[in-house]
Amino acid sequence: MAGRILIIGACGQIGTELTLKLREIHGNDQVVASDIREGAEELMQSGPFEILNATDEAHIKEIVEKYKVKEVYLMAAMLSATAEKAPMKAWDLNMDSLFHILNLAKDGKIDKIFWPSSIAVFGPSTPKDDTPQTTIMEPTTVYGISKQTGERWCEYYFRKFGVDVRSIRYPGIISYKTLPGGGTTDYAIEIFHEAIKNSQYTSFLAKDAALPMMYMDDAIKATVDIMEAPAEKIKVRSSYNLAAISFTPEILAEEIKKHIKDFEISYEPDFRQNIAESWPSSIDDSSAREDWGWTHDFDLDRMTTTMLDGVGKTLKEKA
Ligand code: SER
């Protein structure tokens, strides 16, 4: 590859596993990890790392020049639940960081960008089941507003300046290596930790809150695939719908009970329930499947066994 890859927000839930995957593909020294804080040991030890605030334009430029970066994955963002508590901070982080990267590409300093969007771009007026690629989008969360706005700007920079920016609307991402940071879908990870530790979980979403979800390996595969696809295959330059599985807290609890017989769940919905209600239950991702060949590997059963195994091992290592 001509030029290195920079991951901004590399220590987060997705950033950590994405960095490790890209290092495996391209070589450790080709992939520069950066974040506002240090992260997992495996990530810190396996290749270059820089402390970087995603809103610091001058510092981003400095790192891009220092490492001759040609591709940026901008994974830093404030997620839905946290953003509701600090709306302006979330807006500034989510938007400023995107503009810094889009402008670097517009000025010819980098060649390609990955920027994640989310199911949060949809709102209460969006069709809830099998939500189409193109549909009504009236997001009601700060996070959703920032992602929807970002999508418009990505498409604008592509049309107007030819910036090669690629994007996916991630559903809730389930994994065990790095904890998620402040999302509405985080219950689907907490539940595994509590099931193994205490055989009990109190869900902050109602039992019938169906949301689109995906196991991490599928999310990483989609991210790598969309970035490797030939440019002409990427027909959507705002962001692609992406789907794998969809379930409610009740369905997930039943699945866990197949393995942990005495597991019990109770429900105390909080403000995150309102967010969940404004989002789709399931997503139509046929454009991603047709345009660049997306397929998922993990169904509910495989995701559940993989999580129980992975969380179990992680908890044992900590003990
Ligand atoms: N997992 C995210 C959240 O809940 C959705 O993009 O905020």
mmCIF file of C-alpha atoms and ligand atoms in Angstrom:
data_model
loop_
_atom_site.group_PDB
_atom_site.id
_atom_site.type_symbol
_atom_site.label_atom_id
_atom_site.label_comp_id
_atom_site.label_asym_id
_atom_site.label_seq_id
_atom_site.Cartn_x
_atom_site.Cartn_y
_atom_site.Cartn_z
ATOM 1 C CA MET A 1 0.000 0.000 0.000
ATOM 2 C CA ALA A 2 1.261 3.472 -0.863
ATOM 3 C CA GLY A 3 1.042 5.393 2.406
ATOM 4 C CA ARG A 4 -0.042 4.377 5.866
ATOM 5 C CA ILE A 5 -3.422 3.995 7.528
ATOM 6 C CA LEU A 6 -4.439 6.175 10.492
ATOM 7 C CA ILE A 7 -7.185 5.102 12.902
ATOM 8 C CA ILE A 8 -8.609 7.920 14.997
ATOM 9 C CA GLY A 9 -10.451 6.589 18.051
ATOM 10 C CA ALA A 10 -8.434 3.365 17.912
ATOM 11 C CA CYS A 11 -8.948 2.477 21.579
ATOM 12 C CA GLY A 12 -12.740 2.287 21.419
ATOM 13 C CA GLN A 13 -14.906 -0.803 21.072
ATOM 14 C CA ILE A 14 -14.700 -1.006 17.274
ATOM 15 C CA GLY A 15 -11.398 0.884 16.853
ATOM 16 C CA THR A 16 -9.425 -1.668 18.877
ATOM 17 C CA GLU A 17 -10.456 -4.705 16.856
ATOM 18 C CA LEU A 18 -10.339 -2.789 13.568
ATOM 19 C CA THR A 19 -6.761 -1.656 14.228
ATOM 20 C CA LEU A 20 -5.643 -5.200 15.032
ATOM 21 C CA LYS A 21 -7.336 -6.531 11.890
ATOM 22 C CA LEU A 22 -5.792 -3.857 9.643
ATOM 23 C CA ARG A 23 -2.359 -4.525 11.180
ATOM 24 C CA GLU A 24 -2.800 -8.219 10.395
ATOM 25 C CA ILE A 25 -3.688 -7.381 6.772
ATOM 26 C CA HIS A 26 -1.229 -4.562 6.009
ATOM 27 C CA GLY A 27 1.581 -5.063 8.539
ATOM 28 C CA ASN A 28 1.926 -3.579 12.027
ATOM 29 C CA ASP A 29 3.999 -0.515 11.128
ATOM 30 C CA GLN A 30 1.611 0.425 8.306
ATOM 31 C CA VAL A 31 -1.282 1.111 10.686
ATOM 32 C CA VAL A 32 -1.021 4.053 13.087
ATOM 33 C CA ALA A 33 -3.404 3.920 16.044
ATOM 34 C CA SER A 34 -4.467 7.140 17.771
ATOM 35 C CA ASP A 35 -6.860 8.074 20.542
ATOM 36 C CA ILE A 36 -7.321 10.651 23.275
ATOM 37 C CA ARG A 37 -6.276 7.981 25.796
ATOM 38 C CA GLU A 38 -4.200 4.837 25.846
ATOM 39 C CA GLY A 39 -5.963 1.539 25.209
ATOM 40 C CA ALA A 40 -5.619 -2.236 25.322
ATOM 41 C CA GLU A 41 -2.108 -3.591 25.734
ATOM 42 C CA GLU A 42 -2.276 -5.649 22.534
ATOM 43 C CA LEU A 43 -3.072 -2.503 20.568
ATOM 44 C CA MET A 44 -0.437 -0.339 22.252
ATOM 45 C CA GLN A 45 2.281 -2.960 21.838
ATOM 46 C CA SER A 46 1.626 -4.089 18.283
ATOM 47 C CA GLY A 47 2.397 -0.918 16.306
ATOM 48 C CA PRO A 48 2.695 2.881 16.258
ATOM 49 C CA PHE A 49 0.424 4.833 18.640
ATOM 50 C CA GLU A 50 -0.164 8.570 19.099
ATOM 51 C CA ILE A 51 -2.237 10.435 21.661
ATOM 52 C CA LEU A 52 -4.580 12.533 19.515
ATOM 53 C CA ASN A 53 -7.657 14.650 20.156
ATOM 54 C CA ALA A 54 -9.908 14.161 17.104
ATOM 55 C CA THR A 55 -10.916 17.845 17.160
ATOM 56 C CA ASP A 56 -7.296 19.070 16.993
ATOM 57 C CA GLU A 57 -6.908 19.791 13.287
ATOM 58 C CA ALA A 58 -3.266 20.895 13.446
ATOM 59 C CA HIS A 59 -2.231 17.762 15.321
ATOM 60 C CA ILE A 60 -4.100 15.494 12.882
ATOM 61 C CA LYS A 61 -2.236 17.169 10.002
ATOM 62 C CA GLU A 62 1.069 16.732 11.807
ATOM 63 C CA ILE A 63 0.482 12.997 12.291
ATOM 64 C CA VAL A 64 -0.708 12.544 8.691
ATOM 65 C CA GLU A 65 2.534 14.159 7.466
ATOM 66 C CA LYS A 66 4.782 12.390 9.967
ATOM 67 C CA TYR A 67 3.584 8.903 8.981
ATOM 68 C CA LYS A 68 2.740 9.648 5.311
ATOM 69 C CA VAL A 69 -0.877 8.621 5.952
ATOM 70 C CA LYS A 70 -3.107 8.022 2.923
ATOM 71 C CA GLU A 71 -6.181 6.412 4.505
ATOM 72 C CA VAL A 72 -8.074 7.522 7.612
ATOM 73 C CA TYR A 73 -10.656 5.594 9.645
ATOM 74 C CA LEU A 74 -12.431 8.121 11.858
ATOM 75 C CA MET A 75 -13.857 5.996 14.671
ATOM 76 C CA ALA A 76 -13.956 8.687 17.404
ATOM 77 C CA ALA A 77 -17.499 9.747 18.329
ATOM 78 C CA MET A 78 -19.762 10.329 21.277
ATOM 79 C CA LEU A 79 -22.514 7.669 21.160
ATOM 80 C CA SER A 80 -26.258 8.038 21.653
ATOM 81 C CA ALA A 81 -26.745 7.798 25.427
ATOM 82 C CA THR A 82 -23.646 9.835 26.359
ATOM 83 C CA ALA A 83 -24.403 12.478 23.732
ATOM 84 C CA GLU A 84 -27.824 13.153 25.277
ATOM 85 C CA LYS A 85 -26.004 14.181 28.461
ATOM 86 C CA ALA A 86 -23.522 16.507 26.718
ATOM 87 C CA PRO A 87 -25.231 17.624 23.497
ATOM 88 C CA MET A 88 -22.918 20.457 22.431
ATOM 89 C CA LYS A 89 -19.759 18.539 23.280
ATOM 90 C CA ALA A 90 -21.070 15.589 21.257
ATOM 91 C CA TRP A 91 -21.958 17.815 18.318
ATOM 92 C CA ASP A 92 -18.522 19.460 18.343
ATOM 93 C CA LEU A 93 -16.635 16.163 18.570
ATOM 94 C CA ASN A 94 -18.734 14.321 16.004
ATOM 95 C CA MET A 95 -18.801 17.149 13.433
ATOM 96 C CA ASP A 96 -15.431 18.906 13.844
ATOM 97 C CA SER A 97 -13.494 15.660 13.557
ATOM 98 C CA LEU A 98 -15.354 14.754 10.346
ATOM 99 C CA PHE A 99 -14.704 18.150 8.731
ATOM 100 C CA HIS A 100 -11.008 17.952 9.573
ATOM 101 C CA ILE A 101 -10.712 14.626 7.743
ATOM 102 C CA LEU A 102 -12.961 15.558 4.806
ATOM 103 C CA ASN A 103 -10.889 18.722 4.281
ATOM 104 C CA LEU A 104 -7.620 16.787 4.389
ATOM 105 C CA ALA A 105 -8.937 14.656 1.509
ATOM 106 C CA LYS A 106 -10.306 17.684 -0.346
ATOM 107 C CA ASP A 107 -6.833 19.266 -0.131
ATOM 108 C CA GLY A 108 -5.266 16.100 -1.567
ATOM 109 C CA LYS A 109 -3.388 15.180 1.639
ATOM 110 C CA ILE A 110 -5.134 11.781 1.985
ATOM 111 C CA ASP A 111 -6.826 9.496 -0.570
ATOM 112 C CA LYS A 112 -9.553 7.596 1.244
ATOM 113 C CA ILE A 113 -11.772 7.913 4.323
ATOM 114 C CA PHE A 114 -13.885 5.515 6.362
ATOM 115 C CA TRP A 115 -16.480 7.239 8.512
ATOM 116 C CA PRO A 116 -19.087 5.238 10.436
ATOM 117 C CA SER A 117 -22.718 6.253 10.537
ATOM 118 C CA SER A 118 -25.404 4.502 12.569
ATOM 119 C CA ILE A 119 -28.998 3.253 12.772
ATOM 120 C CA ALA A 120 -29.395 6.411 14.896
ATOM 121 C CA VAL A 121 -29.881 8.437 11.678
ATOM 122 C CA PHE A 122 -33.435 7.094 11.614
ATOM 123 C CA GLY A 123 -36.255 8.449 13.738
ATOM 124 C CA PRO A 124 -39.835 7.793 14.860
ATOM 125 C CA SER A 125 -41.267 8.663 11.424
ATOM 126 C CA THR A 126 -39.023 6.088 9.660
ATOM 127 C CA PRO A 127 -40.633 2.731 8.710
ATOM 128 C CA LYS A 128 -39.589 0.488 11.622
ATOM 129 C CA ASP A 129 -39.363 -2.930 9.979
ATOM 130 C CA ASP A 130 -36.947 -3.648 7.153
ATOM 131 C CA THR A 131 -36.048 0.017 7.075
ATOM 132 C CA PRO A 132 -35.083 0.843 3.467
ATOM 133 C CA GLN A 133 -31.787 2.379 2.357
ATOM 134 C CA THR A 134 -33.560 5.559 1.277
ATOM 135 C CA THR A 135 -36.418 6.627 3.524
ATOM 136 C CA ILE A 136 -37.694 9.302 5.899
ATOM 137 C CA MET A 137 -34.977 10.334 8.346
ATOM 138 C CA GLU A 138 -35.946 12.554 11.245
ATOM 139 C CA PRO A 139 -33.538 11.555 14.046
ATOM 140 C CA THR A 140 -34.441 12.758 17.533
ATOM 141 C CA THR A 141 -31.117 12.217 19.315
ATOM 142 C CA VAL A 142 -28.061 14.479 19.200
ATOM 143 C CA TYR A 143 -26.004 11.497 18.078
ATOM 144 C CA GLY A 144 -28.483 10.724 15.281
ATOM 145 C CA ILE A 145 -28.608 14.359 14.175
ATOM 146 C CA SER A 146 -24.800 14.465 14.010
ATOM 147 C CA LYS A 147 -24.607 11.221 12.014
ATOM 148 C CA GLN A 148 -27.390 12.284 9.626
ATOM 149 C CA THR A 149 -25.661 15.646 9.074
ATOM 150 C CA GLY A 150 -22.338 13.873 8.604
ATOM 151 C CA GLU A 151 -23.841 11.630 5.936
ATOM 152 C CA ARG A 152 -25.045 14.674 3.998
ATOM 153 C CA TRP A 153 -21.567 16.225 4.192
ATOM 154 C CA CYS A 154 -19.847 12.988 3.096
ATOM 155 C CA GLU A 155 -22.037 12.805 0.013
ATOM 156 C CA TYR A 156 -21.489 16.509 -0.646
ATOM 157 C CA TYR A 157 -17.690 16.165 -0.469
ATOM 158 C CA PHE A 158 -17.858 13.170 -2.811
ATOM 159 C CA ARG A 159 -20.023 14.947 -5.393
ATOM 160 C CA LYS A 160 -18.407 18.338 -5.173
ATOM 161 C CA PHE A 161 -14.737 17.501 -4.595
ATOM 162 C CA GLY A 162 -14.482 13.802 -5.534
ATOM 163 C CA VAL A 163 -13.510 12.806 -1.975
ATOM 164 C CA ASP A 164 -13.450 8.988 -1.699
ATOM 165 C CA VAL A 165 -15.371 8.633 1.549
ATOM 166 C CA ARG A 166 -17.103 5.368 2.415
ATOM 167 C CA SER A 167 -19.575 4.732 5.190
ATOM 168 C CA ILE A 168 -21.751 2.141 6.893
ATOM 169 C CA ARG A 169 -24.727 2.630 9.207
ATOM 170 C CA TYR A 170 -23.602 0.292 11.989
ATOM 171 C CA PRO A 171 -26.302 -1.432 14.038
ATOM 172 C CA GLY A 172 -25.580 -2.216 17.706
ATOM 173 C CA ILE A 173 -22.184 -3.935 17.748
ATOM 174 C CA ILE A 174 -21.687 -6.842 20.152
ATOM 175 C CA SER A 175 -18.218 -7.837 21.328
ATOM 176 C CA TYR A 176 -16.188 -8.730 24.410
ATOM 177 C CA LYS A 177 -12.622 -7.519 23.836
ATOM 178 C CA THR A 178 -13.180 -3.814 24.531
ATOM 179 C CA LEU A 179 -16.234 -2.456 26.350
ATOM 180 C CA PRO A 180 -18.585 -0.146 24.445
ATOM 181 C CA GLY A 181 -18.846 3.509 25.412
ATOM 182 C CA GLY A 182 -22.288 4.897 26.146
ATOM 183 C CA GLY A 183 -24.633 3.477 23.524
ATOM 184 C CA THR A 184 -28.299 2.465 23.702
ATOM 185 C CA THR A 185 -27.464 -1.009 22.420
ATOM 186 C CA ASP A 186 -24.888 -1.640 25.187
ATOM 187 C CA TYR A 187 -27.396 -3.725 27.171
ATOM 188 C CA ALA A 188 -26.734 -6.569 24.731
ATOM 189 C CA ILE A 189 -23.138 -6.695 25.994
ATOM 190 C CA GLU A 190 -23.744 -5.999 29.696
ATOM 191 C CA ILE A 191 -26.230 -8.860 29.779
ATOM 192 C CA PHE A 192 -23.465 -11.395 29.028
ATOM 193 C CA HIS A 193 -21.176 -10.063 31.771
ATOM 194 C CA GLU A 194 -23.983 -10.118 34.354
ATOM 195 C CA ALA A 195 -25.301 -13.505 33.223
ATOM 196 C CA ILE A 196 -21.885 -15.088 33.788
ATOM 197 C CA LYS A 197 -21.092 -13.214 37.033
ATOM 198 C CA ASN A 198 -24.516 -13.177 38.736
ATOM 199 C CA SER A 199 -27.010 -15.176 36.616
ATOM 200 C CA GLN A 200 -29.124 -12.041 36.728
ATOM 201 C CA TYR A 201 -29.505 -8.873 34.650
ATOM 202 C CA THR A 202 -31.688 -5.785 34.911
ATOM 203 C CA SER A 203 -32.221 -4.411 31.425
ATOM 204 C CA PHE A 204 -32.440 -0.654 30.842
ATOM 205 C CA LEU A 205 -34.532 -1.400 27.733
ATOM 206 C CA ALA A 206 -38.032 -2.909 27.792
ATOM 207 C CA LYS A 207 -38.417 -6.594 27.030
ATOM 208 C CA ASP A 208 -39.873 -6.003 23.569
ATOM 209 C CA ALA A 209 -37.372 -3.359 22.389
ATOM 210 C CA ALA A 210 -36.257 -4.932 19.101
ATOM 211 C CA LEU A 211 -33.090 -3.436 17.623
ATOM 212 C CA PRO A 212 -30.753 -4.297 14.744
ATOM 213 C CA MET A 213 -27.524 -5.875 16.034
ATOM 214 C CA MET A 214 -24.323 -7.433 14.727
ATOM 215 C CA TYR A 215 -21.400 -9.407 16.095
ATOM 216 C CA MET A 216 -18.069 -7.563 15.947
ATOM 217 C CA ASP A 217 -16.369 -9.879 13.446
ATOM 218 C CA ASP A 218 -19.111 -9.127 10.925
ATOM 219 C CA ALA A 219 -18.771 -5.380 11.521
ATOM 220 C CA ILE A 220 -15.006 -5.562 10.976
ATOM 221 C CA LYS A 221 -15.457 -7.652 7.851
ATOM 222 C CA ALA A 222 -17.928 -5.088 6.439
ATOM 223 C CA THR A 223 -15.549 -2.230 7.218
ATOM 224 C CA VAL A 224 -12.573 -3.913 5.551
ATOM 225 C CA ASP A 225 -14.681 -5.016 2.553
ATOM 226 C CA ILE A 226 -16.233 -1.641 1.826
ATOM 227 C CA MET A 227 -12.783 -0.028 1.956
ATOM 228 C CA GLU A 228 -11.243 -2.646 -0.335
ATOM 229 C CA ALA A 229 -14.062 -2.549 -2.914
ATOM 230 C CA PRO A 230 -13.319 -0.799 -6.226
ATOM 231 C CA ALA A 231 -14.539 2.825 -6.058
ATOM 232 C CA GLU A 232 -17.145 2.345 -8.789
ATOM 233 C CA LYS A 233 -18.928 -0.302 -6.691
ATOM 234 C CA ILE A 234 -19.595 2.206 -3.928
ATOM 235 C CA LYS A 235 -22.765 3.744 -5.307
ATOM 236 C CA VAL A 236 -24.071 5.131 -2.023
ATOM 237 C CA ARG A 237 -21.826 7.943 -0.835
ATOM 238 C CA SER A 238 -23.860 8.961 2.186
ATOM 239 C CA SER A 239 -23.889 5.670 4.118
ATOM 240 C CA TYR A 240 -24.978 2.061 3.565
ATOM 241 C CA ASN A 241 -27.612 0.249 5.618
ATOM 242 C CA LEU A 242 -26.004 -2.829 7.151
ATOM 243 C CA ALA A 243 -27.758 -5.663 8.957
ATOM 244 C CA ALA A 244 -27.183 -9.074 10.473
ATOM 245 C CA ILE A 245 -29.513 -9.973 13.342
ATOM 246 C CA SER A 246 -32.378 -8.324 15.170
ATOM 247 C CA PHE A 247 -33.672 -9.246 18.630
ATOM 248 C CA THR A 248 -35.298 -7.956 21.812
ATOM 249 C CA PRO A 249 -33.868 -8.198 25.364
ATOM 250 C CA GLU A 250 -36.396 -10.981 26.009
ATOM 251 C CA ILE A 251 -35.271 -13.023 22.992
ATOM 252 C CA LEU A 252 -31.605 -12.577 23.938
ATOM 253 C CA ALA A 253 -32.336 -13.624 27.532
ATOM 254 C CA GLU A 254 -34.042 -16.808 26.252
ATOM 255 C CA GLU A 255 -31.005 -17.571 24.120
ATOM 256 C CA ILE A 256 -28.663 -17.105 27.116
ATOM 257 C CA LYS A 257 -30.911 -19.345 29.255
ATOM 258 C CA LYS A 258 -30.175 -22.209 26.886
ATOM 259 C CA HIS A 259 -26.623 -22.095 28.272
ATOM 260 C CA ILE A 260 -27.096 -20.649 31.783
ATOM 261 C CA LYS A 261 -30.223 -22.399 33.057
ATOM 262 C CA ASP A 262 -30.832 -20.253 36.149
ATOM 263 C CA PHE A 263 -30.340 -16.910 34.342
ATOM 264 C CA GLU A 264 -33.025 -14.355 35.119
ATOM 265 C CA ILE A 265 -33.776 -11.006 33.553
ATOM 266 C CA SER A 266 -35.823 -8.083 34.863
ATOM 267 C CA TYR A 267 -36.660 -4.790 33.198
ATOM 268 C CA GLU A 268 -36.239 -1.206 34.381
ATOM 269 C CA PRO A 269 -36.397 0.896 31.228
ATOM 270 C CA ASP A 270 -34.763 4.340 31.517
ATOM 271 C CA PHE A 271 -34.244 7.250 29.083
ATOM 272 C CA ARG A 272 -32.494 4.885 26.676
ATOM 273 C CA GLN A 273 -35.809 3.145 26.049
ATOM 274 C CA ASN A 274 -37.057 6.346 24.368
ATOM 275 C CA ILE A 275 -34.007 6.320 22.127
ATOM 276 C CA ALA A 276 -34.532 2.637 21.263
ATOM 277 C CA GLU A 277 -38.187 3.296 20.408
ATOM 278 C CA SER A 278 -37.162 5.939 17.888
ATOM 279 C CA TRP A 279 -34.893 3.508 15.987
ATOM 280 C CA PRO A 280 -35.704 0.729 13.500
ATOM 281 C CA SER A 281 -36.339 -2.852 14.621
ATOM 282 C CA SER A 282 -34.750 -4.349 11.521
ATOM 283 C CA ILE A 283 -32.882 -3.058 8.485
ATOM 284 C CA ASP A 284 -33.013 -3.747 4.745
ATOM 285 C CA ASP A 285 -29.376 -3.865 3.660
ATOM 286 C CA SER A 286 -29.868 -5.162 0.103
ATOM 287 C CA SER A 287 -27.907 -2.228 -1.408
ATOM 288 C CA ALA A 288 -24.754 -3.200 0.517
ATOM 289 C CA ARG A 289 -25.268 -6.865 -0.452
ATOM 290 C CA GLU A 290 -25.746 -5.995 -4.140
ATOM 291 C CA ASP A 291 -23.183 -3.196 -4.543
ATOM 292 C CA TRP A 292 -20.125 -4.615 -2.769
ATOM 293 C CA GLY A 293 -21.099 -8.148 -1.828
ATOM 294 C CA TRP A 294 -21.805 -7.809 1.911
ATOM 295 C CA THR A 295 -22.806 -10.983 3.760
ATOM 296 C CA HIS A 296 -22.904 -11.690 7.491
ATOM 297 C CA ASP A 297 -21.672 -14.849 9.239
ATOM 298 C CA PHE A 298 -23.010 -14.596 12.799
ATOM 299 C CA ASP A 299 -26.621 -15.445 13.660
ATOM 300 C CA LEU A 300 -28.090 -15.156 17.180
ATOM 301 C CA ASP A 301 -27.010 -18.639 18.195
ATOM 302 C CA ARG A 302 -23.379 -18.260 17.061
ATOM 303 C CA MET A 303 -23.121 -14.752 18.488
ATOM 304 C CA THR A 304 -24.430 -15.949 21.871
ATOM 305 C CA THR A 305 -22.072 -18.908 22.188
ATOM 306 C CA THR A 306 -19.103 -16.791 21.043
ATOM 307 C CA MET A 307 -19.947 -14.067 23.586
ATOM 308 C CA LEU A 308 -20.453 -16.488 26.483
ATOM 309 C CA ASP A 309 -17.130 -18.093 25.694
ATOM 310 C CA GLY A 310 -15.266 -14.796 25.190
ATOM 311 C CA VAL A 311 -16.726 -12.941 28.175
ATOM 312 C CA GLY A 312 -16.189 -16.040 30.334
ATOM 313 C CA LYS A 313 -12.495 -16.158 29.444
ATOM 314 C CA THR A 314 -12.047 -12.405 29.931
ATOM 315 C CA LEU A 315 -13.627 -12.520 33.394
ATOM 316 C CA LYS A 316 -11.433 -15.472 34.376
ATOM 317 C CA GLU A 317 -8.283 -13.636 33.268
ATOM 318 C CA LYS A 318 -9.281 -10.639 35.417
ATOM 319 C CA ALA A 319 -10.047 -12.761 38.501
HETATM 320 N N1 SER B 1 -24.554 1.435 19.294
HETATM 321 C C1 SER B 1 -24.872 2.804 19.006
HETATM 322 C C2 SER B 1 -25.571 3.433 20.127
HETATM 323 O O1 SER B 1 -26.310 2.739 20.787
HETATM 324 C C3 SER B 1 -25.708 2.903 17.764
HETATM 325 O O2 SER B 1 -24.923 3.376 16.720
HETATM 326 O O3 SER B 1 -25.439 4.596 20.342
#
